[in-house]
Short mmCIF file of C-alpha atoms and ligand atoms in Angstrom, two decimals:
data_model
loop_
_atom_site.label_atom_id
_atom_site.label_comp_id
_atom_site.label_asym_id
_atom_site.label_seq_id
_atom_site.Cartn_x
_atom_site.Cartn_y
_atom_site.Cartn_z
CA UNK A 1 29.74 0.08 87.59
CA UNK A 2 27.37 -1.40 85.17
CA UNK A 3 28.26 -3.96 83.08
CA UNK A 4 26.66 -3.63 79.50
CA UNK A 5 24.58 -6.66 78.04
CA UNK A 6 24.82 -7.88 75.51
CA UNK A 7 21.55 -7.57 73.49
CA UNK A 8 19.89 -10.72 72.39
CA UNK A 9 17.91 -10.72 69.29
CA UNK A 10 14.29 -12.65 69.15
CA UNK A 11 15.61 -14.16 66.10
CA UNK A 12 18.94 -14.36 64.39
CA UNK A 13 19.94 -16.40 61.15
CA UNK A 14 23.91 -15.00 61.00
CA UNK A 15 25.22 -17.23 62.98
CA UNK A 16 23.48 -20.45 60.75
CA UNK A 17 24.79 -19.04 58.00
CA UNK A 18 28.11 -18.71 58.43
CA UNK A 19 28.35 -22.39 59.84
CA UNK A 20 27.23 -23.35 55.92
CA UNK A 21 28.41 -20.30 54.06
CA UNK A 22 30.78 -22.78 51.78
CA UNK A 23 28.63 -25.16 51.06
CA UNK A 24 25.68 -22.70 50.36
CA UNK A 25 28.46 -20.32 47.74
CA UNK A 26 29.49 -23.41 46.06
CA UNK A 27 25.78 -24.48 45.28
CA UNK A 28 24.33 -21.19 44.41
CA UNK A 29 27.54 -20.40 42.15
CA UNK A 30 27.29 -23.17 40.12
CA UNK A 31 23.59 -22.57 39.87
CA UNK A 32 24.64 -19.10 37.90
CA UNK A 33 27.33 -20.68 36.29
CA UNK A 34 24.47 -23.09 34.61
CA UNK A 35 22.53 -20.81 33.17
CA UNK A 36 19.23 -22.31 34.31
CA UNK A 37 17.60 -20.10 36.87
CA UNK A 38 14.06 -21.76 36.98
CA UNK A 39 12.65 -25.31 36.83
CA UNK A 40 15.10 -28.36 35.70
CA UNK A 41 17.11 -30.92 37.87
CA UNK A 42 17.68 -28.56 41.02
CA UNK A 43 14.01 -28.49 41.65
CA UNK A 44 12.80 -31.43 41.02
CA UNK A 45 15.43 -33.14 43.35
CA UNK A 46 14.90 -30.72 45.84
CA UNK A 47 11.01 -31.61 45.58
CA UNK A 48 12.22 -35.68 45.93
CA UNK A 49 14.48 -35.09 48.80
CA UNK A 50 11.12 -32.78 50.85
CA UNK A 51 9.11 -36.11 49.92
CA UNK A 52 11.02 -38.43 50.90
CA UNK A 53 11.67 -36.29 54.15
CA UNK A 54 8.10 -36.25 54.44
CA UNK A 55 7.11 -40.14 53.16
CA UNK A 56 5.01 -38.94 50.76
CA UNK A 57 3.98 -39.59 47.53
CA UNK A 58 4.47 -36.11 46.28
CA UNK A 59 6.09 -32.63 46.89
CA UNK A 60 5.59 -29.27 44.36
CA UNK A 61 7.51 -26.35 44.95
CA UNK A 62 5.92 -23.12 44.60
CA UNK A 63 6.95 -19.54 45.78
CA UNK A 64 5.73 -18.86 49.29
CA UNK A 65 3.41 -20.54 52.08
CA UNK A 66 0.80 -18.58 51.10
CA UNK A 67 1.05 -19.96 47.91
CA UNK A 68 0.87 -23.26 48.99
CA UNK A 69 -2.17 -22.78 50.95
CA UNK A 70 -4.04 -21.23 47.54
CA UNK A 71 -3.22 -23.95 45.59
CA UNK A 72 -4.51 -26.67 47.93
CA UNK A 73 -7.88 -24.60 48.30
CA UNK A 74 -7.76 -24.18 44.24
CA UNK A 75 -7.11 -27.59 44.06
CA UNK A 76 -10.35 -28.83 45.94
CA UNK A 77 -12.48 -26.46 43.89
CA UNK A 78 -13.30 -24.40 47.09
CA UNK A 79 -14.71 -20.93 46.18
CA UNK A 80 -17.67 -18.90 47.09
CA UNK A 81 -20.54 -20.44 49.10
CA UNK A 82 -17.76 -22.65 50.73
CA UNK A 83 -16.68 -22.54 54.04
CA UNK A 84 -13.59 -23.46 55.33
CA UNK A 85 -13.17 -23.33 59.42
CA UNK A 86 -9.83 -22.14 60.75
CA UNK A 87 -7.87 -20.86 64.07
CA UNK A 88 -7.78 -17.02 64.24
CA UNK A 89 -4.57 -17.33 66.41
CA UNK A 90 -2.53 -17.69 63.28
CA UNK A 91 -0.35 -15.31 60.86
CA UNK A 92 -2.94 -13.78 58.22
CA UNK A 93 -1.98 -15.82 55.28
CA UNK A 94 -4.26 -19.07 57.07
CA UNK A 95 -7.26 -17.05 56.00
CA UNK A 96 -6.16 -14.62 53.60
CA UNK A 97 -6.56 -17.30 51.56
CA UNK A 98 -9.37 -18.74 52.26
CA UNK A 99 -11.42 -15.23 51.26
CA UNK A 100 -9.02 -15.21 47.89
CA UNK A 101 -10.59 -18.04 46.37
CA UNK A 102 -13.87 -16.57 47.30
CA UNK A 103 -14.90 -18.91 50.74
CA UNK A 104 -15.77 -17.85 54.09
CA UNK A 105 -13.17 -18.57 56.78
CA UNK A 106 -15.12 -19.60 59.83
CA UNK A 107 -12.53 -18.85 62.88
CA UNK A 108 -12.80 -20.88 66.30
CA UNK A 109 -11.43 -21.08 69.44
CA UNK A 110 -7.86 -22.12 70.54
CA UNK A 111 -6.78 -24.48 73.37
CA UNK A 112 -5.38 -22.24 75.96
CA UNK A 113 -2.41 -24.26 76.83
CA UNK A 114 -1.34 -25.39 73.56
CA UNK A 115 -2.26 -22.23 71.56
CA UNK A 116 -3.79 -24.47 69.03
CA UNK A 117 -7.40 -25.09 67.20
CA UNK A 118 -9.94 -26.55 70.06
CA UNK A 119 -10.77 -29.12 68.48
CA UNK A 120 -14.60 -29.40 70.35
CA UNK A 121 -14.89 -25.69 68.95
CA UNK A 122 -14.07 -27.11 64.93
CA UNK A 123 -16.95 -30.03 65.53
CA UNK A 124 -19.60 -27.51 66.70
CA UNK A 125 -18.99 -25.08 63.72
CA UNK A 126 -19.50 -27.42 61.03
CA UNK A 127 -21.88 -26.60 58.49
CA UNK A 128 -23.34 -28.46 55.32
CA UNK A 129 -21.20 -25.79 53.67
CA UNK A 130 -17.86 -26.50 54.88
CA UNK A 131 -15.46 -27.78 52.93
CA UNK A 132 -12.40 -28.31 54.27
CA UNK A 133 -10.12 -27.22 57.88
CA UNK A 134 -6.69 -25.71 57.82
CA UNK A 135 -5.30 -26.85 61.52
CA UNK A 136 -2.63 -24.65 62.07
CA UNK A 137 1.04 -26.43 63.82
CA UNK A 138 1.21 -22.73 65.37
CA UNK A 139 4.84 -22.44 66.82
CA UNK A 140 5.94 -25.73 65.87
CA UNK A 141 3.08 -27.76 67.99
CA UNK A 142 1.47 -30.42 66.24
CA UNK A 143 -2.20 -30.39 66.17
CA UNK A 144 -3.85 -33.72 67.34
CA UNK A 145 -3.92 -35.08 63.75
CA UNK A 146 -5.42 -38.21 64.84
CA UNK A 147 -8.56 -36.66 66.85
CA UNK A 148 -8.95 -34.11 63.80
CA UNK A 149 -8.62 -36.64 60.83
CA UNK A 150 -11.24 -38.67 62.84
CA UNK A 151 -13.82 -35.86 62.86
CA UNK A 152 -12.84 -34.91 59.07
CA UNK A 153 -13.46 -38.20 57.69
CA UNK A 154 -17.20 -38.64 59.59
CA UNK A 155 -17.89 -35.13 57.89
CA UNK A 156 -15.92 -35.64 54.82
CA UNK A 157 -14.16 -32.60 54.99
CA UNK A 158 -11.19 -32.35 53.25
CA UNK A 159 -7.61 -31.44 55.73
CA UNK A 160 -5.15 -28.95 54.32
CA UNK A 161 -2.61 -28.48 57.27
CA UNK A 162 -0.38 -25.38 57.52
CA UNK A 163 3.28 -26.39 58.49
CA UNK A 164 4.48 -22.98 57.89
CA UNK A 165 5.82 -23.16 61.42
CA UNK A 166 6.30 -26.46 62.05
CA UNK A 167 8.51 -28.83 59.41
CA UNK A 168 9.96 -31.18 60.82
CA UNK A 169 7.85 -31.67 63.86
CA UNK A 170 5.62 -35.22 64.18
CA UNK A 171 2.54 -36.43 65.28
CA UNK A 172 2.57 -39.98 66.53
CA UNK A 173 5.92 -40.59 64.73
CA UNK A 174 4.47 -38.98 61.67
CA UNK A 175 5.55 -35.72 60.10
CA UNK A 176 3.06 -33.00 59.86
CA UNK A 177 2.03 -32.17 56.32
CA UNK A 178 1.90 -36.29 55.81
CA UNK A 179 -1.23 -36.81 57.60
CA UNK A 180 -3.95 -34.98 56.00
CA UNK A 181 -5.15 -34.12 52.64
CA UNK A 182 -2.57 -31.63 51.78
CA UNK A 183 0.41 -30.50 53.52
CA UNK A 184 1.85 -26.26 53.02
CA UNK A 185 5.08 -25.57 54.21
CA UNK A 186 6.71 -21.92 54.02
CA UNK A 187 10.59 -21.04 53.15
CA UNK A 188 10.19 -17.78 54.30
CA UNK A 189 13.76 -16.74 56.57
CA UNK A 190 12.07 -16.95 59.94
CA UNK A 191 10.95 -20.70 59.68
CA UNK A 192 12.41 -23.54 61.13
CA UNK A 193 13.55 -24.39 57.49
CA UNK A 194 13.98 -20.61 56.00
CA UNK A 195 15.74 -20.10 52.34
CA UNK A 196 17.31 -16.62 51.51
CA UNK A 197 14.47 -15.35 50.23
CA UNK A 198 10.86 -16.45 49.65
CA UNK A 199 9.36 -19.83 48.63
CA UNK A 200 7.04 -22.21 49.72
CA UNK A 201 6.10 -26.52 49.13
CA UNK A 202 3.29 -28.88 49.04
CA UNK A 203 3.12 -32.46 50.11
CA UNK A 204 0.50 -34.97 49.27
CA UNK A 205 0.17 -38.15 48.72
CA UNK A 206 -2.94 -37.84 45.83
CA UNK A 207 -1.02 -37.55 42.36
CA UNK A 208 -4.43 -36.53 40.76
CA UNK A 209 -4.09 -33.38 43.83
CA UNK A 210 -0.65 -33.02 43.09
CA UNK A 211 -0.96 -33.20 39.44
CA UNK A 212 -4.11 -30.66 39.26
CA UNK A 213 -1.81 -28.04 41.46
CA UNK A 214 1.17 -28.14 39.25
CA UNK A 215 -1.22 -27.23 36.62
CA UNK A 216 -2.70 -24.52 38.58
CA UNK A 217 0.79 -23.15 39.57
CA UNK A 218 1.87 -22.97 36.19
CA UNK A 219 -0.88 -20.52 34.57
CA UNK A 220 -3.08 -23.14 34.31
CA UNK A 221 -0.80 -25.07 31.78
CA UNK A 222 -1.98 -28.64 31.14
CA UNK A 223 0.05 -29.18 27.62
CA UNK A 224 2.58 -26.33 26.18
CA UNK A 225 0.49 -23.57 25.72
CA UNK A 226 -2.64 -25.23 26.33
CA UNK A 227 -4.49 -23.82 29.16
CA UNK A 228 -7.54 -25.75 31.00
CA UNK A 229 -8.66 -23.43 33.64
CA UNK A 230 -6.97 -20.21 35.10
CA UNK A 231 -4.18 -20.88 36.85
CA UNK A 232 -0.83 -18.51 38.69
CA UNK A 233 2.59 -18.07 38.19
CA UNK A 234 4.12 -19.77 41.48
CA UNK A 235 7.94 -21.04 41.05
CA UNK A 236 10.99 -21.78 43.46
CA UNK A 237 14.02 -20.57 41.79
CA UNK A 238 16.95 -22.74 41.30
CA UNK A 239 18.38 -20.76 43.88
CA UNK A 240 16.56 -20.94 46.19
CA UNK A 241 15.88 -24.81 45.55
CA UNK A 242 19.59 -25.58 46.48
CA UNK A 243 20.05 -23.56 49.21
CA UNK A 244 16.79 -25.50 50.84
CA UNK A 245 18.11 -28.21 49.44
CA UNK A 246 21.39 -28.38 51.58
CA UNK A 247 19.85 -26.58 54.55
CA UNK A 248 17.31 -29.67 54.54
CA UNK A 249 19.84 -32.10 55.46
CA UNK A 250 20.68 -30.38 58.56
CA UNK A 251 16.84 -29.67 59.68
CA UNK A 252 16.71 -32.55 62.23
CA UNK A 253 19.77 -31.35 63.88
CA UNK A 254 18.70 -27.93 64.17
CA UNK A 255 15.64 -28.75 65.34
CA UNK A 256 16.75 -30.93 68.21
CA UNK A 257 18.85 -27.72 69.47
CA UNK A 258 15.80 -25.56 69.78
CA UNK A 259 13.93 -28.50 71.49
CA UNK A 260 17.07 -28.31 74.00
CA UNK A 261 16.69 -24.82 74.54
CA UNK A 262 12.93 -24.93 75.02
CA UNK A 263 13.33 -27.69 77.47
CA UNK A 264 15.64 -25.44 79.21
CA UNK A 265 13.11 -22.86 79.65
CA UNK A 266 10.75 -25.05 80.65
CA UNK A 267 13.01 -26.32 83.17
CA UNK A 268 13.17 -22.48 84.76
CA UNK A 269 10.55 -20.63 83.56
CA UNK A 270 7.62 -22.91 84.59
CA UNK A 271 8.00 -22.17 88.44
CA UNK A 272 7.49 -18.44 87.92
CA UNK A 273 4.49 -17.07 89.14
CA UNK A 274 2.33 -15.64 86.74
CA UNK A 275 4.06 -16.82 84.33
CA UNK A 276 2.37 -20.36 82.03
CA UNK A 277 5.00 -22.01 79.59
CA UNK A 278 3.58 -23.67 76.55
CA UNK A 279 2.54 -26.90 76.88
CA UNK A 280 3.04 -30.16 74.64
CA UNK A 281 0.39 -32.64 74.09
CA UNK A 282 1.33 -36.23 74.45
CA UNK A 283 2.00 -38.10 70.99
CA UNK A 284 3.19 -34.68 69.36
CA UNK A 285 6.64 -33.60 68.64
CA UNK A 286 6.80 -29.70 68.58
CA UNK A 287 9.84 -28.00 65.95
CA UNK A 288 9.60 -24.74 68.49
CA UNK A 289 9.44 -22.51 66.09
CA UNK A 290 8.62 -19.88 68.81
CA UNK A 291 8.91 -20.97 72.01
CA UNK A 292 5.31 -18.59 73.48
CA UNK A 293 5.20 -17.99 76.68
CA UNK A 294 1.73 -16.17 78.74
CA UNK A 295 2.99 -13.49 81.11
CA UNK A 296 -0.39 -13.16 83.08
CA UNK A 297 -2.93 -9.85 84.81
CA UNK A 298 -1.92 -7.74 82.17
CA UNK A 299 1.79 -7.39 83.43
CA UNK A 300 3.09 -8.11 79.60
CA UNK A 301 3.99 -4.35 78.18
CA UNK A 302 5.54 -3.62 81.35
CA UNK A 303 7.73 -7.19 81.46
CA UNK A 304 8.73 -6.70 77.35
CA UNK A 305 10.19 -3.43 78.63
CA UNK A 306 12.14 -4.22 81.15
CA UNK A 307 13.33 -7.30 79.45
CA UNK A 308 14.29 -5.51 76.80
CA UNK A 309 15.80 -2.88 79.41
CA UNK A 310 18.11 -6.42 79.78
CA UNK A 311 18.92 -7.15 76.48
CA UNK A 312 16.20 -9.63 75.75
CA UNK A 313 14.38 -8.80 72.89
CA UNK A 314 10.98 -10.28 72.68
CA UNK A 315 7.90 -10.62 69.99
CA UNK A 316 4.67 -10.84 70.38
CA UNK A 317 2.61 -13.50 67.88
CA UNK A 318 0.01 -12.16 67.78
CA UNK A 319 -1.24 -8.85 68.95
CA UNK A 320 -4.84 -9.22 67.15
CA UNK A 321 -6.81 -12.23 66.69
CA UNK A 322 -7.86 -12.58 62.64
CA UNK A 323 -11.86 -12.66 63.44
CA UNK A 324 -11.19 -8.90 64.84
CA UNK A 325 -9.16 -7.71 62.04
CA UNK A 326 -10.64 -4.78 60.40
CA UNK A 327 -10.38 -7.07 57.20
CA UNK A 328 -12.50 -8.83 58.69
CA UNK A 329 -15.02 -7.00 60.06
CA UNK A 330 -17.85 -8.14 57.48
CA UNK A 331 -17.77 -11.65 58.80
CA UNK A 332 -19.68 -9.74 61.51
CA UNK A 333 -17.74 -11.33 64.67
CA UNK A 334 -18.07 -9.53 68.10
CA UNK A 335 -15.28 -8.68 70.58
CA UNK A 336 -15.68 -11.35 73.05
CA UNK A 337 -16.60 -14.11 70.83
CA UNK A 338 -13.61 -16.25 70.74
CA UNK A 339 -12.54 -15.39 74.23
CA UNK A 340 -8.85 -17.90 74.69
CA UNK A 341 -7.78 -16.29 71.62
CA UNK A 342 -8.37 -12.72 72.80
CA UNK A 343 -7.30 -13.55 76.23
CA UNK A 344 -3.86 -15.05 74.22
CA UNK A 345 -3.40 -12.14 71.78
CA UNK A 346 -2.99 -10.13 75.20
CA UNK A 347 -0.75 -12.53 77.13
CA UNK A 348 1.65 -13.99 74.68
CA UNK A 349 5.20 -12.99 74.74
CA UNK A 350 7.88 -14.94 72.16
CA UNK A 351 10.96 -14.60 73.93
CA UNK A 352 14.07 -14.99 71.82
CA UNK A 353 14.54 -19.09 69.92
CA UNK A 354 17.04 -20.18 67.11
CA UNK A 355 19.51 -22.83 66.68
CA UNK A 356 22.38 -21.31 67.48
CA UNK A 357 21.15 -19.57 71.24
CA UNK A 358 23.92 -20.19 73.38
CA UNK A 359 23.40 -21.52 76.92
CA UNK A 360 25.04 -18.16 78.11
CA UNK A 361 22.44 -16.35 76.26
CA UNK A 362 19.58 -18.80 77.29
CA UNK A 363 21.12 -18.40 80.68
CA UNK A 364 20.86 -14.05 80.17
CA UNK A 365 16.88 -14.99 78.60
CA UNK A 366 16.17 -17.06 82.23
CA UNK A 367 17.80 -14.86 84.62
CA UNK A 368 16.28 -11.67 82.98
CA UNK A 369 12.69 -13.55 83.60
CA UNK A 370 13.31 -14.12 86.80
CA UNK A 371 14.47 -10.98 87.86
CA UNK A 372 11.69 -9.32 86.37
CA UNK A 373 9.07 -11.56 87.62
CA UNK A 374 10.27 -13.78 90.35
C1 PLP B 1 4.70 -17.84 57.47
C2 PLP B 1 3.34 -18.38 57.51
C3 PLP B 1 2.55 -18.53 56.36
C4 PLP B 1 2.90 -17.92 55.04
O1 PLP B 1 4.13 -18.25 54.52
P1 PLP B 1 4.84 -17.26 53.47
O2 PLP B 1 5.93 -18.14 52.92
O3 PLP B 1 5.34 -16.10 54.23
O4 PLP B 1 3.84 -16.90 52.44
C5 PLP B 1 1.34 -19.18 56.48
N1 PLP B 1 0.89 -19.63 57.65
C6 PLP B 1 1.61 -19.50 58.78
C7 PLP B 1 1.07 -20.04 60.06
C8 PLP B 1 2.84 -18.85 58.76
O5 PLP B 1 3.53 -18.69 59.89
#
């Protein structure tokens, strides 16, 4: 007879919940109880206690990733006849915004082992129009702040970093989004710190930066209606602010269980033929928020199926490099150009990472891969 699996989900945020659920109803109900749904005291503490997570001078809340990202470019006056060079092994919203405030994202190459910007590739593309790099923490993996900071500051480029993936996760002891200019860190469910909805921060430690975005993310306000330049409407709710707010507190601890279950796939996955784990570079910290593995000779349809056959549900981050987007396709970049990100938009398999995986699921994930590949 067969016994049925259980199916295991890529990504699952249930279980989190209901290990907080009291704590979480408490907070939001007395939020509606208040009668103060936007801006006020459960903001601006929530934007002290994301500082002070962060050691930095400054954090402003605003309502998505993406939004964080815009405001940092806004706030460095970057607009057309600017470049700005990026990885194209990223979610869309790296470069998206880039081409909304009018610049030209200039994509290069990845590292093939840690998925990350090649950091060789950023030197060589930098123009006297480039203004500024957005390193990417893709899946939780630090970039090598110190080698990129080095090479920013000999250019004078300015560093926005994109954390969406990664808070929590250090470089040399130091959390990412502390290190360079600008730091833009997504709420969004799926992140390693996810609210019930959408929202986004920014950490700096400039006030005159962090003063010039709060303008810019409230319509351009500088005194009660008195606008200086043209600004957005980008808020966290109050909602939304306490729920992140308590969830915060137990980010570390979260975070250490996915590093246990990554190490545990590591520990089994890495002798598989054909099969290359994601590797860590030494002085970073990753949050693993994917663990990415590269299922090699174009075996990777066929292995997601019958994985899934198992019960293992798997993603794939990403199917398309940015440069070959259709959206893209005035930049004028040629299949073939940025060949490890190709090669990785083919390979890449997320298998399934939260929290709350249990060994006996891990244990399901790991046998499954073996089966199917050993
Ligand atoms: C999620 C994500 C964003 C955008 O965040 P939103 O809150 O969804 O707008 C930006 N960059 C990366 C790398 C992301 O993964």
């Amino acid at each position: 007879m067969i016994q049925s699996v259980k199916s295991i989900p890529a990504f699952d945020n249930k279980q989190q919940y209901a290990t907080i659920e009291a704590e979480i109803s408490a907070a939001v109900l007395e939020v509606l109880a208040s009668g103060r749904y936007i801006g006020g005291p459960a903001v601006s503490s929530f934007e002290q206690a994301f500082a002070t997570y962060h050691q930095v001078k400054d954090c402003i809340a605003c309502n998505s990733g993406t939004d964080a990202l815009y405001l940092a470019l806004r706030a460095f006056d970057i607009g057309a006849g600017d470049e700005v060079i990026t990885t194209p092994f990223t979610f869309i919203a790296t470069s998206e915004v880039v081409s909304a405030v009018g610049a030209k994202p200039v994509f290069v190459d990845v590292d093939a082992n840690t998925y990350n910007l090649n950091l060789q590739q950023v030197a060589a593309a930098i123009t006297p129009k480039t203004k500024a790099i957005i390193p990417v923490h893709l899946f939780g993996q630090p970039v090598n702040m110190t080698a990129l900071m080095a090479l920013a500051k000999q250019h004078d480029l300015k560093v926005i970093e994109d954390c969406a993936q990664s808070t929590g996760a250090t470089w040399n002891g130091e959390k990412v989004g502390s290190i360079g200019d600008i730091g833009c860190f997504s709420f969004y469910p799926t992140k390693n710190l996810g609210g019930c909805g959408d929202g986004g921060a920014i950490t700096t430690n400039s006030s005159e930066i962090a003063e010039r975005m709060r303008v810019i993310k409230n319509h351009g306000q500088s005194n009660q209606y008195y606008y200086s330049e043209v600004g957005v409407n980008s808020r966290l709710d109050c909602i939304q602010a306490v729920i992140l707010h308590i969830k915060l507190r137990y980010l570390d601890n979260w975070n250490a269980k996915r590093k246990l279950i990554a190490s545990r796939y590591n520990q089994f996955l890495s002798q598989i033929p054909d099969i290359l784990t994601p590797q860590e570079i030494s002085g970073g910290e990753s949050v693993w928020n994917q663990y990415t593995i590269r299922i090699l000779d174009g075996q990777r349809e066929q292995v997601r199926k019958m994985l899934q056959e198992k019960g293992v549900n798997t993603m794939i981050y990403y199917p398309m490099p940015l440069h070959l987007q259709p959206v893209y396709e005035d930049l004028g970049y040629k299949s073939g150009q940025l060949p490890v990100a190709e090669q990785l938009s083919h390979e890449v398999t997320s298998l399934p990472m939260f929290p709350e995986l249990s060994e006996e699921q891990q244990d399901q994930v790991i046998y499954a891969v073996k089966e199917v590949m050993g």
